Amino acid sequence: MSTFQAPKGTYDLIPPHSATYLAVRDAIAAPVRRAGYGYVETPGFENVELFARGVGESTDIVTKEMYAFETKGGDRLALRPEGTASVLRAALQAGLHKGGNLPVKLWYSGSYYRYERPQKGRYRHFSQVGAEAIGAEDPALDAELVILAHDAYRSLGLRGFRILLNSLGDAKCRPVYRAALQEFLRGLDLDEDTRHRIDVNPLRVLDDKRPAVRSQLADAPLFRDHLCEDCRAYHAQVRELLTAAGIAFEDDPTLVRGLDYYTRTTFEFVHDGLGSQSAVGGGGRYDGLSEMIGGPALPSVGWALGVDRTVLALEAEGITLELPASTDVYAVPLGEEARQVLFAQVTELRRAGVATDLAYGGKGLKNAMKSANRSGARLALVAGERDLAEGLVQLKDLTSGEQRPVALDALVDEVRKALD
Ligand code: ATP
Ligand code: MG
């Protein structure tokens, strides 16, 4: 194994490609920030208990995908496989729900870890941006979150995504449906693992992608025929609000999610250009989660969007984001005195908000100009002893090649004008 090899299932973000990731994170965050969500950051690991209880003992995430370990001090921890349980834990710990100002709206962005079989769009370390609205039961919140995710994708120029929508019922109708589904599933020809799943997490069987299982599910009972009156009315309102907002969605009665805690509204954003790892984001309502982790009743709704897959979706649609050049001005000193003077000018330009870089390492003119071109800068500042003796530097437009002398003491203004 090479020393310079990242662990299996991981990859590094490296310039210039990494700029796209940053821009995607910013683009996803922008709509939620405009909608009153405050930034929250939690540790990269938590007590393993939190995920066991909050994500669910019967989920693949907890049983197969979690990086759990014991510390030298004997604490049982896990690298976070998802964000919601941690964010809710943090909100409860800080008592954010006690201020009488519900819902508590939070957004986050960070790294998540799952021990999965690595493939395109599926990694062991990946990045999500998420949003949670904690402590309110209001179909407008569910709709708001779907709209915000939709607008985030659209702001990136994405067109090829679809929104799948379903309701998973509540504490009243879910057990009834679950029992009906279990009875149906027990009559099928299934392998032992799947039969076990019928007992612990039957809804997940609906999510099985294998054709031999899929073909047997055609007549499975659907939740939409088992929703109680409250859940039915709630779902109708979510759908109406989305329709009124001009959001196209598809009802998908088989949509379930990998996490146990979802109730009522469940949605997924899928992109058709991504092959089998098609989910770019997903979320829904999780009214029971707070109590599951030992808190008060706090009906909540949220989503998490995958940054890695969103970047893949951009590639699939052939979209290149228009990113501002990281360097506007590149300074090329010729000689020791020039180096000192330009170094000071570079600092001043940066403080004035101009993205500026300098040729380091005593490069000669030819090499330095090559670096200037490679930096993407629009302007170069070139100065030698003779210019400086007259209080001048040469300002060169790297696109047109035109060059003119500029007085040192007017440099910041002249550069700004030239960049306008
Ligand atoms: P999948 O069905 O593809 O495994 P999931 O239901 O496990 O997805 P969520 O837990 O809902 O995914 O996470 C939200 C988003 O995070 C996903 O839609 C996806 O974009 C991204 N994501 C999840 N797991 C991974 C992973 N292993 N690698 C890259 N992105 C991921
Ligand atoms: Mg998964």
Tab-separated table of C-alpha atoms in Angstrom, residues 3 17 34 45 102 108 117 149 155 166 194 243 262 289 297 320 351 388:
chain	number	residue	atom	x	y	z
A	3	THR	CA	1.951	5.819	1.966
A	17	HIS	CA	-12.194	20.735	-7.758
A	34	ARG	CA	-32.709	32.983	4.468
A	45	PHE	CA	-18.545	11.505	17.385
A	102	LEU	CA	-40.769	26.835	18.639
A	108	TYR	CA	-25.520	22.099	9.748
A	117	ARG	CA	-19.257	-1.000	0.263
A	149	ALA	CA	-34.098	21.825	-0.787
A	155	SER	CA	-29.973	27.572	-7.628
A	166	ASN	CA	-44.908	9.576	1.041
A	194	THR	CA	-35.269	-10.738	4.989
A	243	THR	CA	-48.578	22.268	-5.319
A	262	TYR	CA	-39.476	8.887	10.506
A	289	LEU	CA	-37.249	10.892	17.994
A	297	ALA	CA	-42.316	15.259	22.955
A	320	THR	CA	-19.847	23.959	-14.379
A	351	ARG	CA	-6.738	44.095	3.271
A	388	LEU	CA	10.562	51.494	-7.991
